[in-house]
PDB file of C-alpha atoms in Angstrom:
ATOM      1  CA  GLY A   9      14.898 -41.324  82.884  1.00 68.00           C
ATOM      2  CA  PRO A  10      18.185 -40.077  84.347  1.00 73.00           C
ATOM      3  CA  LYS A  11      19.246 -41.891  87.068  1.00 84.00           C
ATOM      4  CA  VAL A  12      21.761 -41.085  90.300  1.00 90.00           C
ATOM      5  CA  LEU A  13      23.884 -43.953  91.594  1.00 94.00           C
ATOM      6  CA  GLN A  14      24.932 -44.210  95.267  1.00 95.00           C
ATOM      7  CA  ILE A  15      27.989 -46.713  96.029  1.00 96.00           C
ATOM      8  CA  PRO A  16      27.458 -48.478  98.632  1.00 95.00           C
ATOM      9  CA  SER A  17      24.118 -49.125  99.628  1.00 91.00           C
ATOM     10  CA  HIS A  18      24.952 -49.769 102.913  1.00 93.00           C
ATOM     11  CA  GLN A  19      28.036 -49.140 105.310  1.00 96.00           C
ATOM     12  CA  ILE A  20      28.540 -50.525 108.975  1.00 97.00           C
ATOM     13  CA  ILE A  21      31.795 -48.460 110.403  1.00 97.00           C
ATOM     14  CA  ASP A  22      33.202 -47.950 114.036  1.00 97.00           C
ATOM     15  CA  MET A  23      32.870 -44.639 115.707  1.00 97.00           C
ATOM     16  CA  GLY A  24      36.114 -42.637 115.008  1.00 97.00           C
ATOM     17  CA  GLN A  25      37.113 -44.747 111.549  1.00 97.00           C
ATOM     18  CA  MET A  26      36.636 -42.414 108.112  1.00 97.00           C
ATOM     19  CA  VAL A  27      33.951 -43.321 105.691  1.00 98.00           C
ATOM     20  CA  THR A  28      33.738 -42.137 102.227  1.00 97.00           C
ATOM     21  CA  LEU A  29      30.397 -42.314 100.251  1.00 98.00           C
ATOM     22  CA  ASN A  30      30.224 -42.234  96.302  1.00 97.00           C
ATOM     23  CA  CYS A  31      27.670 -40.823  94.121  1.00 97.00           C
ATOM     24  CA  ASP A  32      27.498 -41.192  90.402  1.00 96.00           C
ATOM     25  CA  PRO A  33      25.334 -38.033  89.520  1.00 94.00           C
ATOM     26  CA  VAL A  34      23.580 -37.598  86.041  1.00 90.00           C
ATOM     27  CA  SER A  35      26.134 -37.477  83.401  1.00 89.00           C
ATOM     28  CA  ASN A  36      25.696 -34.118  82.123  1.00 87.00           C
ATOM     29  CA  HIS A  37      24.726 -32.528  85.572  1.00 89.00           C
ATOM     30  CA  LEU A  38      26.478 -29.609  87.002  1.00 88.00           C
ATOM     31  CA  TYR A  39      25.222 -29.347  90.591  1.00 90.00           C
ATOM     32  CA  PHE A  40      25.432 -31.660  93.460  1.00 92.00           C
ATOM     33  CA  TYR A  41      23.678 -32.194  96.721  1.00 92.00           C
ATOM     34  CA  TRP A  42      24.084 -34.479  99.671  1.00 95.00           C
ATOM     35  CA  TYR A  43      20.926 -34.853 102.230  1.00 92.00           C
ATOM     36  CA  LYS A  44      20.636 -36.556 105.508  1.00 93.00           C
ATOM     37  CA  GLN A  45      17.561 -38.615 106.747  1.00 87.00           C
ATOM     38  CA  ILE A  46      17.922 -39.966 110.615  1.00 86.00           C
ATOM     39  CA  LEU A  47      15.763 -43.120 110.758  1.00 81.00           C
ATOM     40  CA  GLY A  48      11.980 -41.598 111.507  1.00 73.00           C
ATOM     41  CA  GLN A  49      13.001 -38.136 111.222  1.00 78.00           C
ATOM     42  CA  GLN A  50      12.771 -35.325 108.377  1.00 76.00           C
ATOM     43  CA  MET A  51      15.148 -35.254 105.623  1.00 82.00           C
ATOM     44  CA  GLU A  52      17.736 -32.256 106.044  1.00 86.00           C
ATOM     45  CA  PHE A  53      19.914 -30.563 103.779  1.00 86.00           C
ATOM     46  CA  LEU A  54      23.736 -30.830 104.250  1.00 93.00           C
ATOM     47  CA  VAL A  55      25.627 -29.036 101.335  1.00 92.00           C
ATOM     48  CA  ASN A  56      25.511 -28.323  97.698  1.00 89.00           C
ATOM     49  CA  PHE A  57      28.610 -28.117  95.191  1.00 92.00           C
ATOM     50  CA  TYR A  58      29.422 -26.595  91.624  1.00 91.00           C
ATOM     51  CA  ASN A  59      32.387 -26.044  89.561  1.00 90.00           C
ATOM     52  CA  GLY A  60      34.374 -27.686  92.244  1.00 91.00           C
ATOM     53  CA  LYS A  61      33.060 -25.519  95.191  1.00 93.00           C
ATOM     54  CA  VAL A  62      30.603 -25.936  98.135  1.00 93.00           C
ATOM     55  CA  MET A  63      28.224 -23.312  97.295  1.00 89.00           C
ATOM     56  CA  GLU A  64      26.109 -23.427 100.309  1.00 86.00           C
ATOM     57  CA  LYS A  65      26.024 -25.807 103.606  1.00 89.00           C
ATOM     58  CA  SER A  66      23.781 -26.178 106.525  1.00 88.00           C
ATOM     59  CA  LYS A  67      24.675 -26.422 110.365  1.00 90.00           C
ATOM     60  CA  LEU A  68      24.456 -30.056 109.907  1.00 92.00           C
ATOM     61  CA  PHE A  69      27.668 -30.070 107.477  1.00 95.00           C
ATOM     62  CA  LYS A  70      29.943 -30.596 110.532  1.00 95.00           C
ATOM     63  CA  ASP A  71      33.836 -29.878 110.399  1.00 96.00           C
ATOM     64  CA  GLN A  72      34.251 -33.537 110.264  1.00 97.00           C
ATOM     65  CA  PHE A  73      32.383 -33.809 106.948  1.00 98.00           C
ATOM     66  CA  SER A  74      33.965 -33.155 103.304  1.00 97.00           C
ATOM     67  CA  VAL A  75      32.596 -33.028  99.771  1.00 97.00           C
ATOM     68  CA  GLU A  76      34.662 -33.375  96.560  1.00 96.00           C
ATOM     69  CA  ARG A  77      34.578 -34.474  92.956  1.00 94.00           C
ATOM     70  CA  PRO A  78      38.014 -34.658  91.608  1.00 86.00           C
ATOM     71  CA  ASP A  79      38.088 -35.273  87.631  1.00 80.00           C
ATOM     72  CA  GLY A  80      34.572 -35.308  87.015  1.00 74.00           C
ATOM     73  CA  SER A  81      34.580 -38.695  88.880  1.00 88.00           C
ATOM     74  CA  TYR A  82      32.303 -39.792  91.896  1.00 95.00           C
ATOM     75  CA  PHE A  83      31.097 -36.979  93.877  1.00 97.00           C
ATOM     76  CA  THR A  84      31.875 -37.922  97.631  1.00 97.00           C
ATOM     77  CA  LEU A  85      30.786 -36.848 101.063  1.00 98.00           C
ATOM     78  CA  LYS A  86      33.626 -38.087 103.581  1.00 98.00           C
ATOM     79  CA  ILE A  87      33.090 -38.075 107.140  1.00 98.00           C
ATOM     80  CA  GLN A  88      36.477 -38.223 109.485  1.00 97.00           C
ATOM     81  CA  PRO A  89      36.080 -39.222 112.078  1.00 97.00           C
ATOM     82  CA  THR A  90      32.691 -40.691 112.548  1.00 97.00           C
ATOM     83  CA  ALA A  91      30.557 -40.037 115.529  1.00 97.00           C
ATOM     84  CA  LEU A  92      27.762 -42.237 116.382  1.00 97.00           C
ATOM     85  CA  GLU A  93      24.949 -39.522 115.445  1.00 96.00           C
ATOM     86  CA  ASP A  94      26.105 -39.830 111.843  1.00 97.00           C
ATOM     87  CA  SER A  95      24.105 -42.800 111.677  1.00 97.00           C
ATOM     88  CA  ALA A  96      21.564 -42.115 108.844  1.00 94.00           C
ATOM     89  CA  VAL A  97      20.610 -42.431 105.294  1.00 92.00           C
ATOM     90  CA  TYR A  98      22.525 -39.898 102.991  1.00 95.00           C
ATOM     91  CA  PHE A  99      20.955 -39.018  99.686  1.00 93.00           C
ATOM     92  CA  CYS A 100      22.654 -37.671  96.923  1.00 95.00           C
ATOM     93  CA  ALA A 101      21.363 -35.503  94.342  1.00 91.00           C
ATOM     94  CA  SER A 102      22.225 -33.936  91.115  1.00 89.00           C
ATOM     95  CA  SER A 103      20.547 -31.145  88.866  1.00 84.00           C
ATOM     96  CA  PRO A 104      21.551 -29.513  85.476  1.00 81.00           C
ATOM     97  CA  ASP A 105      20.970 -26.256  86.481  1.00 72.00           C
ATOM     98  CA  TRP A 106      20.411 -23.550  89.140  1.00 61.00           C
ATOM     99  CA  GLY A 107      16.957 -23.588  90.592  1.00 54.00           C
ATOM    100  CA  GLN A 108      15.420 -24.198  87.163  1.00 50.00           C
ATOM    101  CA  ASP A 109      15.454 -28.214  87.440  1.00 59.00           C
ATOM    102  CA  THR A 110      14.230 -30.778  89.268  1.00 70.00           C
ATOM    103  CA  GLN A 111      16.775 -32.560  91.645  1.00 77.00           C
ATOM    104  CA  TYR A 112      17.449 -36.227  91.016  1.00 83.00           C
ATOM    105  CA  PHE A 113      18.186 -38.270  93.715  1.00 86.00           C
ATOM    106  CA  GLY A 114      19.895 -41.419  94.286  1.00 89.00           C
ATOM    107  CA  PRO A 115      18.599 -44.323  96.514  1.00 86.00           C
ATOM    108  CA  GLY A 116      20.531 -43.451  99.318  1.00 90.00           C
ATOM    109  CA  THR A 117      23.376 -45.090 101.552  1.00 94.00           C
ATOM    110  CA  ARG A 118      22.413 -46.441 104.913  1.00 93.00           C
ATOM    111  CA  LEU A 119      25.252 -45.620 107.442  1.00 96.00           C
ATOM    112  CA  LEU A 120      25.514 -47.184 110.528  1.00 96.00           C
ATOM    113  CA  VAL A 121      28.173 -45.770 113.186  1.00 97.00           C
ATOM    114  CA  LEU A 122      28.862 -48.551 116.162  1.00 97.00           C
TER     115      LEU A 122
ATOM    116  CA  GLY B   3      10.558 -23.179 112.179  1.00 52.00           C
ATOM    117  CA  GLN B   4       8.999 -25.498 109.992  1.00 68.00           C
ATOM    118  CA  GLN B   5       8.815 -24.260 106.494  1.00 84.00           C
ATOM    119  CA  VAL B   6       7.004 -27.316 105.165  1.00 90.00           C
ATOM    120  CA  GLN B   7       3.825 -28.505 106.793  1.00 92.00           C
ATOM    121  CA  GLN B   8       2.412 -31.631 105.520  1.00 95.00           C
ATOM    122  CA  SER B   9      -1.095 -33.650 106.201  1.00 96.00           C
ATOM    123  CA  PRO B  10      -2.198 -35.703 107.617  1.00 97.00           C
ATOM    124  CA  ALA B  11       0.868 -37.319 109.270  1.00 95.00           C
ATOM    125  CA  SER B  12      -0.503 -40.620 108.531  1.00 96.00           C
ATOM    126  CA  LEU B  13      -3.478 -42.212 106.439  1.00 96.00           C
ATOM    127  CA  VAL B  14      -5.088 -45.624 106.026  1.00 97.00           C
ATOM    128  CA  LEU B  15      -7.136 -46.360 103.108  1.00 96.00           C
ATOM    129  CA  GLN B  16      -9.029 -49.529 101.896  1.00 97.00           C
ATOM    130  CA  GLU B  17      -7.863 -50.493  98.402  1.00 97.00           C
ATOM    131  CA  GLY B  18      -9.597 -48.566  95.813  1.00 97.00           C
ATOM    132  CA  GLU B  19     -10.272 -45.364  98.025  1.00 97.00           C
ATOM    133  CA  ASN B  20      -8.769 -41.976  97.143  1.00 97.00           C
ATOM    134  CA  ALA B  21      -6.371 -40.099  98.899  1.00 95.00           C
ATOM    135  CA  GLU B  22      -5.619 -36.436  99.221  1.00 96.00           C
ATOM    136  CA  LEU B  23      -2.086 -35.187 100.552  1.00 97.00           C
ATOM    137  CA  GLN B  24      -1.544 -31.650 101.604  1.00 97.00           C
ATOM    138  CA  CYS B  25       1.411 -29.559 101.609  1.00 95.00           C
ATOM    139  CA  ASN B  26       1.624 -26.145 103.007  1.00 94.00           C
ATOM    140  CA  PHE B  27       4.794 -23.588 102.831  1.00 90.00           C
ATOM    141  CA  SER B  28       5.617 -20.696 105.216  1.00 88.00           C
ATOM    142  CA  THR B  29       7.606 -18.807 102.773  1.00 84.00           C
ATOM    143  CA  SER B  30       7.627 -18.071  99.026  1.00 79.00           C
ATOM    144  CA  LEU B  31       9.297 -20.393  96.911  1.00 76.00           C
ATOM    145  CA  ASN B  32      10.869 -21.193  93.587  1.00 73.00           C
ATOM    146  CA  SER B  33       9.415 -24.726  92.912  1.00 77.00           C
ATOM    147  CA  MET B  34       8.319 -27.695  94.927  1.00 83.00           C
ATOM    148  CA  GLN B  35       8.202 -31.629  94.127  1.00 87.00           C
ATOM    149  CA  TRP B  36       6.620 -34.428  95.242  1.00 92.00           C
ATOM    150  CA  PHE B  37       8.343 -37.768  96.315  1.00 90.00           C
ATOM    151  CA  TYR B  38       7.570 -41.305  97.200  1.00 90.00           C
ATOM    152  CA  GLN B  39       9.812 -42.879  99.860  1.00 84.00           C
ATOM    153  CA  ARG B  40       9.949 -46.412  99.861  1.00 75.00           C
ATOM    154  CA  PRO B  41       9.932 -48.752 102.950  1.00 71.00           C
ATOM    155  CA  GLU B  42      13.189 -49.359 102.360  1.00 65.00           C
ATOM    156  CA  GLY B  43      14.249 -45.688 102.151  1.00 69.00           C
ATOM    157  CA  SER B  44      15.009 -44.910  98.758  1.00 70.00           C
ATOM    158  CA  LEU B  45      13.158 -41.884  97.144  1.00 78.00           C
ATOM    159  CA  VAL B  46      11.195 -41.769  93.843  1.00 80.00           C
ATOM    160  CA  SER B  47      10.540 -38.442  92.131  1.00 80.00           C
ATOM    161  CA  LEU B  48       6.985 -37.948  91.544  1.00 88.00           C
ATOM    162  CA  PHE B  49       6.347 -34.728  90.251  1.00 86.00           C
ATOM    163  CA  TYR B  50       8.271 -31.246  90.006  1.00 80.00           C
ATOM    164  CA  ASN B  51       5.286 -28.856  89.831  1.00 79.00           C
ATOM    165  CA  PRO B  52       6.265 -25.271  90.370  1.00 74.00           C
ATOM    166  CA  SER B  53       2.817 -24.465  89.644  1.00 85.00           C
ATOM    167  CA  GLY B  54      -0.534 -25.767  88.221  1.00 91.00           C
ATOM    168  CA  THR B  55      -1.331 -29.287  87.641  1.00 94.00           C
ATOM    169  CA  LYS B  56       0.272 -32.424  86.586  1.00 92.00           C
ATOM    170  CA  GLN B  57      -0.951 -35.773  86.483  1.00 93.00           C
ATOM    171  CA  SER B  58       0.822 -38.977  85.836  1.00 90.00           C
ATOM    172  CA  GLY B  59      -1.354 -42.479  86.055  1.00 94.00           C
ATOM    173  CA  ARG B  60      -3.587 -42.639  89.123  1.00 96.00           C
ATOM    174  CA  LEU B  61      -1.378 -39.382  90.678  1.00 95.00           C
ATOM    175  CA  THR B  62      -2.387 -35.897  89.956  1.00 96.00           C
ATOM    176  CA  SER B  63      -0.395 -32.777  91.675  1.00 95.00           C
ATOM    177  CA  THR B  64      -1.595 -29.235  92.255  1.00 95.00           C
ATOM    178  CA  THR B  65       0.357 -26.284  93.162  1.00 92.00           C
ATOM    179  CA  VAL B  66      -0.925 -22.759  93.647  1.00 91.00           C
ATOM    180  CA  ILE B  67       2.655 -21.029  94.543  1.00 85.00           C
ATOM    181  CA  LYS B  68       0.876 -17.875  95.255  1.00 87.00           C
ATOM    182  CA  GLU B  69      -1.223 -19.597  98.026  1.00 90.00           C
ATOM    183  CA  ARG B  70       1.842 -21.575  99.104  1.00 90.00           C
ATOM    184  CA  ARG B  71       0.374 -24.774  98.699  1.00 92.00           C
ATOM    185  CA  SER B  72       0.235 -28.117  96.972  1.00 94.00           C
ATOM    186  CA  SER B  73      -1.669 -31.289  96.835  1.00 96.00           C
ATOM    187  CA  LEU B  74      -1.142 -34.626  95.876  1.00 97.00           C
ATOM    188  CA  HIS B  75      -4.338 -36.875  94.580  1.00 97.00           C
ATOM    189  CA  ILE B  76      -3.988 -40.721  94.672  1.00 97.00           C
ATOM    190  CA  SER B  77      -7.201 -42.160  92.903  1.00 97.00           C
ATOM    191  CA  SER B  78      -8.286 -45.966  93.448  1.00 97.00           C
ATOM    192  CA  SER B  79      -5.500 -46.712  95.829  1.00 97.00           C
ATOM    193  CA  GLN B  80      -3.357 -49.658  95.718  1.00 96.00           C
ATOM    194  CA  ILE B  81      -1.579 -52.013  98.318  1.00 95.00           C
ATOM    195  CA  THR B  82       1.569 -50.875  96.275  1.00 92.00           C
ATOM    196  CA  ASP B  83       1.011 -47.409  96.803  1.00 93.00           C
ATOM    197  CA  SER B  84       1.794 -47.858 100.810  1.00 92.00           C
ATOM    198  CA  GLY B  85       4.699 -45.728 101.768  1.00 91.00           C
ATOM    199  CA  THR B  86       6.002 -42.455 102.600  1.00 92.00           C
ATOM    200  CA  TYR B  87       4.845 -39.375 100.587  1.00 95.00           C
ATOM    201  CA  LEU B  88       7.218 -36.095 100.899  1.00 93.00           C
ATOM    202  CA  CYS B  89       6.833 -32.641  99.563  1.00 93.00           C
ATOM    203  CA  ALA B  90       9.748 -30.475  99.315  1.00 89.00           C
ATOM    204  CA  MET B  91      10.183 -26.775  98.490  1.00 84.00           C
ATOM    205  CA  ASP B  92      12.800 -25.207  96.515  1.00 75.00           C
ATOM    206  CA  LEU B  93      13.937 -21.713  97.589  1.00 69.00           C
ATOM    207  CA  ASN B  94      15.678 -19.373  95.235  1.00 61.00           C
ATOM    208  CA  ASN B  95      19.101 -20.624  96.818  1.00 58.00           C
ATOM    209  CA  ASN B  96      18.313 -24.018  95.125  1.00 58.00           C
ATOM    210  CA  ARG B  97      18.113 -25.551  98.889  1.00 69.00           C
ATOM    211  CA  ILE B  98      15.422 -28.182  99.232  1.00 76.00           C
ATOM    212  CA  PHE B  99      13.458 -28.182 102.540  1.00 84.00           C
ATOM    213  CA  PHE B 100      11.326 -31.556 103.263  1.00 87.00           C
ATOM    214  CA  GLY B 101       8.372 -31.937 104.966  1.00 90.00           C
ATOM    215  CA  ASP B 102       7.918 -34.708 107.630  1.00 88.00           C
ATOM    216  CA  GLY B 103       5.919 -36.730 105.111  1.00 92.00           C
ATOM    217  CA  THR B 104       2.323 -38.817 105.002  1.00 95.00           C
ATOM    218  CA  GLN B 105       2.583 -42.215 105.957  1.00 94.00           C
ATOM    219  CA  LEU B 106       0.110 -44.193 103.848  1.00 95.00           C
ATOM    220  CA  VAL B 107      -1.096 -47.479 104.163  1.00 95.00           C
ATOM    221  CA  VAL B 108      -3.234 -49.110 101.959  1.00 96.00           C
ATOM    222  CA  LYS B 109      -5.130 -52.205 103.284  1.00 96.00           C
ATOM    223  CA  PRO B 110      -6.646 -55.089 101.047  1.00 94.00           C
TER     224      PRO B 110
END
């Protein structure tokens, strides 16, 4: 079935540095999402994105976070600067339509901030 | 408050036994999904199930939207079924809320 890819699978970074997480969504999908799961905790919604714009974001989507998808390439989540509490697995998802179809999830990027 | 309640929190089975996992929602929802999360963390979508019953192999999902509940039945469990099962609800604004998950361990 359709697959969402995430690059890299793991990332270790020093606190204060910038990190970019990359998502390659399903090719004909229009809606994109990021979720965050801290180890041992519930997965939580961060942001959704459509037509070049953030549609909705949660309180977890701090000012240090930004998303974009330049020219139909990767859908990215950038954190600048990173903090220790940003250590988590970040899942990307995409869907073809708004509220009508399942979201397809990537395998996640495990981020460790030291 | 917690909008998605999953039960049980953990479950230990002998191989071959059946399992019934429950998910209850505190608000009305657009649709819901069941996911399997592998021990290393990656997600596999099992069912997208707005309502009714769907079956895939040994897995059966039944959702009753008006009662705000869904169940996942695993028949003849296998060791490889071990992992975390997550249910998630999709509100009309297309935001997904996840439950805490059921940790399943299947022993030989």
